[in-house]
CSV table of C-alpha atoms and ligand atoms in Angstrom, one decimal:
chain,number,residue,atom,x,y,z
A,332,MET,CA,41.5,31.4,121.4
A,333,LYS,CA,42.9,34.6,120.4
A,334,GLU,CA,41.7,37.2,118.0
A,335,ILE,CA,43.7,38.6,115.1
A,336,PHE,CA,43.1,41.5,112.5
A,337,LEU,CA,43.2,41.1,108.8
A,338,LEU,CA,43.8,44.4,106.9
A,339,LYS,CA,43.1,44.2,103.2
A,340,LEU,CA,45.2,46.3,100.8
A,341,GLY,CA,43.9,48.6,98.1
A,342,GLU,CA,43.6,46.6,94.9
A,343,ILE,CA,44.4,49.1,92.1
A,344,VAL,CA,48.0,49.9,93.2
A,345,LEU,CA,48.8,46.3,93.8
A,346,LYS,CA,49.7,45.8,90.2
A,347,GLY,CA,53.2,45.6,88.7
A,348,ALA,CA,56.4,46.8,90.3
A,349,ASN,CA,54.7,49.0,92.9
A,350,LYS,CA,53.4,46.0,94.8
A,351,ARG,CA,56.5,45.0,96.7
A,352,GLN,CA,57.3,48.6,97.7
A,353,PHE,CA,53.7,49.3,98.7
A,354,GLU,CA,53.5,46.2,100.9
A,355,ASN,CA,56.9,46.8,102.6
A,356,LYS,CA,55.9,50.3,103.4
A,357,LEU,CA,52.5,49.3,104.8
A,358,ARG,CA,54.0,46.6,106.9
A,359,GLN,CA,56.6,49.0,108.3
A,360,ASN,CA,53.8,51.6,109.0
A,361,VAL,CA,51.6,49.1,110.8
A,362,ARG,CA,54.5,47.7,112.9
A,363,ARG,CA,55.4,51.2,114.0
A,364,ARG,CA,51.8,52.1,114.9
A,365,MET,CA,51.3,48.9,116.9
A,366,LYS,CA,54.4,49.5,119.1
A,367,LYS,CA,52.3,51.5,121.6
A,368,TYR,CA,49.9,48.7,122.1
A,369,GLY,CA,52.2,45.9,123.1
A,370,ASN,CA,53.7,42.9,121.4
A,371,PHE,CA,52.2,42.3,117.9
A,372,ASP,CA,53.4,40.3,115.0
A,373,VAL,CA,52.7,42.0,111.7
A,374,TYR,CA,53.2,40.1,108.4
A,375,ILE,CA,51.8,40.2,104.9
A,376,LEU,CA,50.6,37.1,103.0
A,377,GLN,CA,48.3,37.0,100.0
A,378,SER,CA,47.8,40.8,99.8
A,379,THR,CA,46.6,40.9,103.4
A,380,VAL,CA,48.3,42.3,106.5
A,381,TYR,CA,48.0,40.1,109.5
A,382,VAL,CA,48.2,41.8,112.9
A,383,GLU,CA,48.5,39.2,115.6
A,384,PRO,CA,48.8,39.9,119.4
A,385,MET,CA,51.6,37.9,120.8
A,386,ASP,CA,50.6,37.9,124.5
A,387,GLU,CA,47.8,38.6,126.9
A,388,GLU,CA,49.1,42.1,127.7
A,389,ALA,CA,48.6,43.4,124.2
A,390,ASP,CA,45.9,46.2,124.1
A,391,VAL,CA,43.8,44.7,121.3
A,392,ASP,CA,41.1,47.4,121.3
A,393,GLY,CA,43.7,50.3,121.2
A,394,ALA,CA,45.5,48.5,118.4
A,395,TRP,CA,42.3,48.0,116.4
A,396,GLU,CA,41.4,51.7,116.7
A,397,ALA,CA,44.8,52.6,115.4
A,398,CYS,CA,44.5,50.2,112.5
A,399,ARG,CA,41.4,52.1,111.3
A,400,SER,CA,43.4,55.2,110.5
A,401,ILE,CA,46.3,53.6,108.6
A,402,PHE,CA,46.4,54.7,105.0
A,403,GLY,CA,46.7,51.9,102.3
A,404,VAL,CA,44.1,49.7,104.0
A,405,VAL,CA,40.7,49.5,102.2
A,406,SER,CA,38.9,47.3,104.7
A,407,LEU,CA,39.7,45.5,107.9
A,408,CYS,CA,38.2,42.9,110.2
A,409,ARG,CA,38.8,41.3,113.5
A,410,CYS,CA,38.7,37.6,113.2
A,411,ARG,CA,39.2,34.3,115.0
A,412,PRO,CA,41.7,31.9,113.5
A,413,CYS,CA,41.0,28.1,113.7
A,414,GLU,CA,42.0,24.8,112.2
A,415,LYS,CA,41.2,24.2,108.5
A,416,ASP,CA,38.5,21.7,109.4
A,417,LEU,CA,34.7,21.9,109.2
A,418,ASP,CA,34.1,21.1,112.9
A,419,ALA,CA,36.7,23.6,114.0
A,420,ILE,CA,35.3,26.3,111.7
A,421,PHE,CA,31.8,25.7,112.9
A,422,ALA,CA,32.9,25.8,116.6
A,423,ALA,CA,34.9,29.0,116.1
A,424,ILE,CA,31.8,30.7,114.5
A,425,GLU,CA,29.5,29.5,117.3
A,426,ASN,CA,31.9,30.7,119.9
A,427,TYR,CA,33.0,34.0,118.3
A,428,LEU,CA,30.0,35.2,116.4
A,429,GLY,CA,27.1,33.2,117.9
A,430,ASP,CA,25.7,36.2,119.9
A,431,ASP,CA,25.8,38.5,116.8
A,432,LEU,CA,24.0,35.9,114.8
A,433,ASP,CA,21.3,35.5,117.4
A,434,CYS,CA,20.6,39.3,117.2
A,435,ALA,CA,20.1,39.1,113.4
A,436,LYS,CA,16.8,38.4,111.5
A,437,SER,CA,18.6,36.6,108.7
A,438,PHE,CA,22.0,35.5,107.7
A,439,LYS,CA,24.2,33.9,105.1
A,440,VAL,CA,27.7,32.4,105.0
A,441,GLU,CA,30.3,33.7,102.5
A,442,SER,CA,33.4,31.7,102.1
A,443,LYS,CA,36.7,32.2,100.3
A,444,ARG,CA,39.2,29.4,99.8
A,445,SER,CA,42.6,30.6,98.9
A,446,ASP,CA,44.2,27.4,100.0
A,447,LYS,CA,43.1,25.2,97.2
A,448,ARG,CA,44.1,22.0,99.1
A,449,PHE,CA,41.1,22.4,101.3
A,450,PRO,CA,38.7,19.7,100.1
A,451,LEU,CA,35.5,21.7,99.7
A,452,THR,CA,34.9,24.5,97.2
A,453,SER,CA,33.9,27.9,98.6
A,454,ILE,CA,30.3,27.2,97.7
A,455,GLN,CA,30.2,23.8,99.3
A,456,LEU,CA,31.9,25.2,102.4
A,457,SER,CA,29.2,28.0,102.7
A,458,GLN,CA,26.4,25.5,102.2
A,459,GLU,CA,27.8,23.1,104.8
A,460,ILE,CA,28.5,25.7,107.5
A,461,GLY,CA,25.2,27.6,106.6
A,462,GLY,CA,23.2,24.4,107.1
A,463,ARG,CA,24.8,23.7,110.5
A,464,LEU,CA,24.3,27.3,111.7
A,465,ALA,CA,20.6,27.3,110.6
A,466,GLU,CA,20.1,24.2,112.7
A,467,ALA,CA,21.8,25.7,115.7
A,468,HIS,CA,19.9,29.0,115.4
A,469,PRO,CA,16.4,28.2,114.4
A,470,GLY,CA,15.2,31.8,115.1
A,471,VAL,CA,17.4,33.2,112.4
A,472,GLU,CA,16.5,32.7,108.7
A,473,VAL,CA,18.8,32.0,105.9
A,474,ASP,CA,18.7,34.7,103.3
A,475,VAL,CA,21.4,34.6,100.6
A,476,HIS,CA,20.2,37.7,98.8
A,477,HIS,CA,19.7,40.4,101.4
A,478,PRO,CA,20.9,39.0,104.7
A,479,ASP,CA,20.9,41.0,107.9
A,480,TYR,CA,24.2,39.5,108.9
A,481,THR,CA,27.0,37.8,107.0
A,482,VAL,CA,29.4,35.2,108.4
A,483,TYR,CA,32.7,35.1,106.6
A,484,VAL,CA,34.9,32.1,106.4
A,485,GLU,CA,38.4,32.5,104.8
A,486,VAL,CA,40.5,29.4,104.3
A,487,ARG,CA,44.0,30.8,103.9
A,488,ASP,CA,47.5,29.3,103.8
A,489,LEU,CA,48.2,29.3,107.6
A,490,SER,CA,44.8,28.8,109.0
A,491,ALA,CA,41.1,29.3,108.6
A,492,TYR,CA,39.6,32.6,109.8
A,493,VAL,CA,36.0,33.5,110.7
A,494,HIS,CA,34.6,36.9,111.0
A,495,GLY,CA,31.6,39.2,110.7
A,496,PRO,CA,31.2,42.1,108.3
A,497,ALA,CA,34.5,44.0,107.6
A,498,GLU,CA,34.8,47.7,108.3
A,499,SER,CA,36.0,50.3,105.8
A,500,GLY,CA,39.7,51.3,106.2
A,501,ALA,CA,41.2,54.7,105.9
A,502,GLY,CA,41.8,54.1,102.2
A,503,GLY,CA,44.5,55.9,100.2
A,504,LEU,CA,48.1,54.8,99.8
A,505,PRO,CA,50.6,53.8,102.6
A,506,THR,CA,52.3,56.9,104.0
A,507,GLY,CA,55.7,57.3,102.5
A,508,VAL,CA,55.2,55.7,99.1
A,509,GLY,CA,54.4,59.1,97.6
A,510,GLY,CA,57.5,60.9,98.9
A,511,ARG,CA,57.7,63.7,101.5
A,512,ALA,CA,56.3,67.2,101.5
A,513,MET,CA,56.0,70.2,103.8
A,514,VAL,CA,52.7,71.6,104.7
A,515,LEU,CA,52.3,75.3,105.6
A,516,LEU,CA,50.2,74.7,108.7
A,517,SER,CA,48.2,77.6,110.1
A,518,GLY,CA,45.6,77.4,112.9
A,519,GLY,CA,42.8,77.5,110.4
A,520,ILE,CA,40.4,74.9,109.1
A,521,ASP,CA,42.0,74.3,105.7
A,522,SER,CA,45.6,73.5,106.1
A,523,PRO,CA,45.2,70.5,108.5
A,524,VAL,CA,42.7,69.1,106.0
A,525,ALA,CA,45.2,69.7,103.1
A,526,ALA,CA,47.8,67.8,105.1
A,527,TYR,CA,45.5,64.9,105.8
A,528,MET,CA,44.6,64.7,102.1
A,529,MET,CA,48.1,64.5,100.9
A,530,ALA,CA,49.1,62.0,103.6
A,531,LYS,CA,46.2,59.9,102.3
A,532,ARG,CA,47.9,59.9,98.9
A,533,GLY,CA,51.0,58.3,100.5
A,534,VAL,CA,52.9,61.5,101.2
A,535,GLU,CA,54.9,61.7,104.4
A,536,VAL,CA,54.1,65.2,105.8
A,537,GLU,CA,56.3,67.6,107.8
A,538,ALA,CA,55.0,71.1,108.8
A,539,VAL,CA,56.1,74.7,109.0
A,540,HIS,CA,54.3,77.3,111.0
A,541,PHE,CA,54.9,81.1,111.0
A,542,PHE,CA,54.4,82.6,114.4
A,543,SER,CA,54.3,86.4,115.2
A,544,TYR,CA,54.8,86.7,118.9
A,545,PRO,CA,53.6,89.0,120.5
A,546,TYR,CA,51.0,89.8,117.8
A,547,THR,CA,49.9,86.2,118.1
A,548,SER,CA,49.8,84.4,121.4
A,549,GLN,CA,51.4,81.3,122.8
A,550,LEU,CA,47.9,79.8,122.6
A,551,ALA,CA,47.9,80.3,118.8
A,552,LYS,CA,51.1,78.3,118.6
A,553,ASP,CA,49.8,75.5,120.9
A,554,LYS,CA,46.7,75.3,118.7
A,555,VAL,CA,48.9,74.6,115.7
A,556,ILE,CA,50.9,72.0,117.5
A,557,GLU,CA,47.7,70.4,118.6
A,558,LEU,CA,46.3,70.4,115.1
A,559,ALA,CA,49.5,68.7,113.9
A,560,ARG,CA,49.1,66.1,116.6
A,561,LEU,CA,45.5,65.4,115.5
A,562,VAL,CA,46.7,65.0,111.9
A,563,THR,CA,49.4,62.5,113.0
A,564,LYS,CA,46.6,60.1,113.9
A,565,TYR,CA,46.6,59.4,110.1
A,566,SER,CA,49.9,60.6,108.8
A,567,GLY,CA,52.2,59.2,111.5
A,568,ARG,CA,54.8,61.3,113.3
A,569,MET,CA,55.6,64.8,112.1
A,570,THR,CA,58.0,67.6,112.9
A,571,VAL,CA,56.6,71.1,113.1
A,572,ASN,CA,59.1,73.8,112.2
A,573,VAL,CA,58.1,77.0,114.0
A,574,VAL,CA,59.5,80.1,112.3
A,575,SER,CA,59.5,83.4,114.1
A,576,PHE,CA,57.8,85.8,111.6
A,577,THR,CA,57.6,89.0,113.7
A,578,GLU,CA,60.6,90.8,112.2
A,579,ILE,CA,59.5,90.1,108.7
A,580,GLN,CA,56.0,91.3,109.3
A,581,GLU,CA,57.2,94.5,110.9
A,582,ALA,CA,59.6,95.1,108.1
A,583,ILE,CA,56.8,94.7,105.5
A,584,ARG,CA,54.6,97.0,107.5
A,585,ASP,CA,57.3,99.7,107.7
A,586,ASN,CA,58.5,99.5,104.1
A,587,CYS,CA,55.9,98.3,101.7
A,588,PRO,CA,52.6,99.7,100.4
A,589,GLU,CA,49.7,98.4,102.4
A,590,GLU,CA,47.7,96.8,99.6
A,591,PHE,CA,50.5,94.3,99.0
A,592,PHE,CA,51.1,93.4,102.7
A,593,THR,CA,49.5,90.0,102.5
A,594,LEU,CA,51.0,89.0,99.2
A,595,ILE,CA,54.5,90.0,100.2
A,596,MET,CA,54.1,88.1,103.5
A,597,ARG,CA,53.0,85.0,101.7
A,598,ARG,CA,55.9,85.2,99.4
A,599,PHE,CA,58.2,85.1,102.4
A,600,MET,CA,56.3,82.2,103.8
A,601,MET,CA,56.6,80.2,100.6
A,602,GLU,CA,60.3,80.9,100.2
A,603,ILE,CA,61.2,80.1,103.8
A,604,ALA,CA,59.0,77.0,103.7
A,605,GLN,CA,60.8,75.8,100.5
A,606,ARG,CA,64.2,76.3,102.1
A,607,ILE,CA,63.3,74.3,105.2
A,608,ALA,CA,61.6,71.7,102.9
A,609,LYS,CA,64.7,71.2,100.8
A,610,GLY,CA,66.9,70.8,103.9
A,611,ASP,CA,64.5,68.2,105.3
A,612,GLY,CA,64.3,66.1,102.1
A,613,CYS,CA,60.8,67.3,101.1
A,614,GLY,CA,60.0,67.5,97.4
A,615,ALA,CA,56.9,69.7,97.5
A,616,LEU,CA,55.0,72.2,99.6
A,617,ILE,CA,51.3,71.7,100.6
A,618,THR,CA,48.9,74.6,101.4
A,619,GLY,CA,45.3,74.9,102.2
A,620,GLU,CA,44.6,77.5,99.5
A,621,ASN,CA,41.2,77.5,98.0
A,622,LEU,CA,40.5,79.5,94.8
A,623,GLY,CA,38.5,82.6,95.5
A,624,GLN,CA,38.2,82.2,99.2
A,625,VAL,CA,40.1,85.4,100.1
A,626,ALA,CA,42.0,88.1,98.2
A,627,SER,CA,45.3,86.3,98.4
A,628,GLN,CA,43.8,83.2,96.8
A,629,THR,CA,43.0,84.5,93.3
A,630,MET,CA,44.8,83.0,90.3
A,631,GLU,CA,46.9,86.2,90.0
A,632,ALA,CA,47.8,86.1,93.7
A,633,MET,CA,48.8,82.5,93.4
A,634,THR,CA,51.0,83.3,90.5
A,635,VAL,CA,52.8,85.9,92.5
A,636,THR,CA,53.2,83.8,95.6
A,637,GLY,CA,54.2,80.7,93.7
A,638,ALA,CA,56.9,82.6,91.8
A,639,VAL,CA,59.4,82.3,94.6
A,640,VAL,CA,59.1,78.5,94.7
A,641,ASP,CA,60.6,76.0,92.2
A,642,ILE,CA,59.1,72.8,93.7
A,643,PRO,CA,55.5,71.7,93.2
A,644,ILE,CA,52.9,73.4,95.5
A,645,PHE,CA,50.1,70.9,96.3
A,646,MET,CA,46.8,72.6,97.0
A,647,PRO,CA,44.4,69.6,97.4
A,648,LEU,CA,41.5,71.9,98.5
A,649,VAL,CA,41.8,74.4,95.6
A,650,GLY,CA,38.6,73.5,93.9
A,651,MET,CA,36.5,72.4,96.9
A,652,ASP,CA,33.5,74.1,98.5
A,653,LYS,CA,34.0,75.3,102.1
A,654,LYS,CA,31.2,73.1,103.4
A,655,ASP,CA,32.9,70.0,102.0
A,656,ILE,CA,36.3,71.0,103.6
A,657,ILE,CA,34.5,71.5,106.9
A,658,SER,CA,32.9,68.1,106.8
A,659,ILE,CA,36.3,66.5,106.2
A,660,ALA,CA,37.7,68.5,109.1
A,661,ARG,CA,34.9,67.3,111.3
A,662,GLU,CA,35.3,63.7,110.2
A,663,ILE,CA,39.1,63.6,110.9
A,664,GLY,CA,38.7,65.5,114.2
A,665,THR,CA,40.5,68.8,113.6
A,666,LEU,CA,37.5,71.1,113.3
A,667,ASP,CA,36.8,71.8,117.0
A,668,THR,CA,40.5,72.8,117.5
A,669,SER,CA,40.6,74.8,114.2
A,670,ILE,CA,37.6,77.0,115.2
A,671,LEU,CA,39.2,78.0,118.6
A,672,PRO,CA,39.5,81.8,118.3
A,673,TYR,CA,43.3,82.4,118.6
A,674,GLU,CA,44.6,84.7,115.9
A,675,ASP,CA,46.8,83.6,113.0
A,676,CYS,CA,49.6,85.8,111.8
A,677,CYS,CA,47.8,86.3,108.6
A,678,THR,CA,45.3,88.5,110.4
A,679,VAL,CA,48.0,90.8,111.7
A,680,PHE,CA,48.5,93.9,109.6
A,681,THR,CA,45.8,92.9,107.1
A,682,PRO,CA,45.3,95.6,104.4
A,683,LYS,CA,41.9,97.2,104.2
A,684,HIS,CA,41.9,96.9,100.4
A,685,PRO,CA,44.2,94.1,99.4
A,686,LYS,CA,45.2,93.8,95.8
A,687,THR,CA,43.3,91.0,94.2
A,688,LYS,CA,44.8,91.1,90.7
A,689,PRO,CA,48.5,91.8,91.3
A,690,THR,CA,51.2,91.3,88.7
A,691,LEU,CA,54.6,90.0,89.6
A,692,GLY,CA,56.2,93.2,88.6
A,693,GLN,CA,54.1,95.3,90.9
A,694,VAL,CA,54.8,93.0,93.9
A,695,GLU,CA,58.5,92.9,93.2
A,696,ASN,CA,58.5,96.6,93.1
A,697,ALA,CA,56.5,96.9,96.3
A,698,GLU,CA,59.0,94.8,98.2
A,699,LYS,CA,62.2,96.3,96.8
A,700,LYS,CA,63.1,98.2,99.9
A,701,LEU,CA,63.4,95.0,101.9
A,702,ASP,CA,66.6,93.1,102.3
A,703,ARG,CA,64.8,89.8,101.6
A,704,GLU,CA,67.9,87.6,101.8
A,705,ALA,CA,68.9,89.0,105.2
A,706,LEU,CA,65.4,88.7,106.6
A,707,ILE,CA,65.1,85.1,105.4
A,708,ALA,CA,68.5,84.2,106.7
A,709,ARG,CA,67.6,85.5,110.2
A,710,ALA,CA,64.3,83.7,110.2
A,711,LEU,CA,66.0,80.4,109.2
A,712,ASP,CA,68.5,80.9,112.0
A,713,ASN,CA,65.8,80.6,114.6
A,714,VAL,CA,63.6,77.7,113.7
A,715,GLU,CA,62.2,75.7,116.5
A,716,LYS,CA,61.7,72.0,115.6
A,717,ILE,CA,58.9,70.3,117.6
A,718,LYS,CA,58.4,66.6,117.1
A,719,VAL,CA,54.8,65.6,117.3
A,720,THR,CA,53.1,62.2,117.6
A,721,TYR,CA,49.5,61.3,118.2
A,722,HIS,CA,50.4,59.8,121.7
A,723,ASP,CA,51.6,63.2,123.0
A,724,GLU,CA,49.5,64.9,125.6
A,725,PRO,CA,46.9,67.2,124.0
A,726,LEU,CA,47.9,70.8,124.4
A,727,LEU,CA,44.5,72.4,124.5
B,360,LIG,P1,43.7,78.0,106.8
B,360,LIG,O1,42.3,77.7,107.2
B,360,LIG,O2,44.5,76.8,106.4
B,360,LIG,O3,44.3,78.9,107.7
B,360,LIG,P2,42.9,80.2,105.2
B,360,LIG,O4,41.6,80.0,104.5
B,360,LIG,O5,42.8,80.9,106.5
B,360,LIG,O6,43.6,78.8,105.4
B,360,LIG,P3,45.1,81.9,104.4
B,360,LIG,O7,45.1,82.5,105.8
B,360,LIG,O8,45.1,82.8,103.2
B,360,LIG,O9,43.8,80.9,104.2
B,360,LIG,O10,46.2,80.9,104.2
B,360,LIG,C1,46.4,80.2,103.1
B,360,LIG,C2,47.3,79.0,103.4
B,360,LIG,O11,48.6,79.6,103.7
B,360,LIG,C3,46.9,78.2,104.5
B,360,LIG,O12,46.0,77.2,104.2
B,360,LIG,C4,48.3,77.7,105.0
B,360,LIG,O13,48.7,76.6,104.2
B,360,LIG,C5,49.2,78.8,104.8
B,360,LIG,N1,49.3,79.6,106.0
B,360,LIG,C6,48.6,80.7,106.4
B,360,LIG,N2,49.0,81.2,107.6
B,360,LIG,C7,50.1,80.4,108.0
B,360,LIG,C8,50.9,80.4,109.1
B,360,LIG,N3,50.8,81.2,110.1
B,360,LIG,N4,51.9,79.4,109.1
B,360,LIG,C9,52.0,78.5,108.1
B,360,LIG,N5,51.2,78.5,107.0
B,360,LIG,C10,50.2,79.4,107.0
B,361,LIG,MG1,44.3,81.0,108.0
């Protein structure tokens, strides 16, 4: 008999008017993610998403792996459906979990009866099935307090389901329930983690990357596209807007005092990102900024760069330690790509002594020789839009 997945939803947000929207979005996200793996039926009953393969061709292991990175799911299990009948439940456990049980030192049965028409209470059901299993596996002790292995029986509306311990899901909120935002994606460690963290809060993420060919190489661009691809494992598909930044950087180099180079450059990035964001229906920007990490990430510098933007700038890493950011990067699989050595445009024309406590007046004065509007308009004329999904070929 076939195997199906049960994905359990986060409890806290399941209250009030959010519930319907949350569930619909999650079902839509799961359906979209399952497409690659064959024919699956995806439906929600009793705050649980059911993912059911519809034929033999379905790639069940691939689909399971994909379900583990879907936001909005707190825990998930693979289980065997069976008739709502004691003999059928016992047979399903023997058949599906018997080997796992034999490998354990001790076990217990935990039951949940959401179909109240089932004649036994949860406790009676656990006792009855536990007794039969103890008899069938004399080498495995019953231990209801600290069992080595737990057999779960869920008697639900459609069927009964048996499974072993559930795994933790990706957590967070379903992608899309928190609106859409645009991440400024560099090739560094921080911005992919920032994108991941906002996607985890239900935000649909698009990206913009500033690229300074020939000061930065094609490899640097490929690295960013590859990072975006790695993030889409969690966030779903993404469009990366690649903006050619060379002319702006050269204009800054030729016309502005060196100590303000980075700040002025970042003000251009923010303003261009905001314009693309608004055109693409994004209500916020996301950056990987982190207080005190570099000269352009002081409070004063953030005031100056934020001044060109009138939508929220989300900086989920602002108060974190670098080591904690690195461990998230490792966990989500972006670290190895981020530490490849290709240069980012931020390292082109970096001032020897950057201004750490700038005022807005000083910076506006420092950039007054530039025709900001014309430079921005030309950059926006040449945006390359690259669509990225996790199933694309890796670029590096
Ligand atoms: P990261 O590790 O994300 O590159 P960082 O510590 O190197 O961050 P900065 O280089 O000062 O810090 O950049 C701060 C933020 O500005 C980045 O996290 C990113 O959001 C954005 N940013 C920097 N360079 C680019 C770029 N070339 N294209 C798009 N966004 C960028
Ligand atoms: Mg960087």
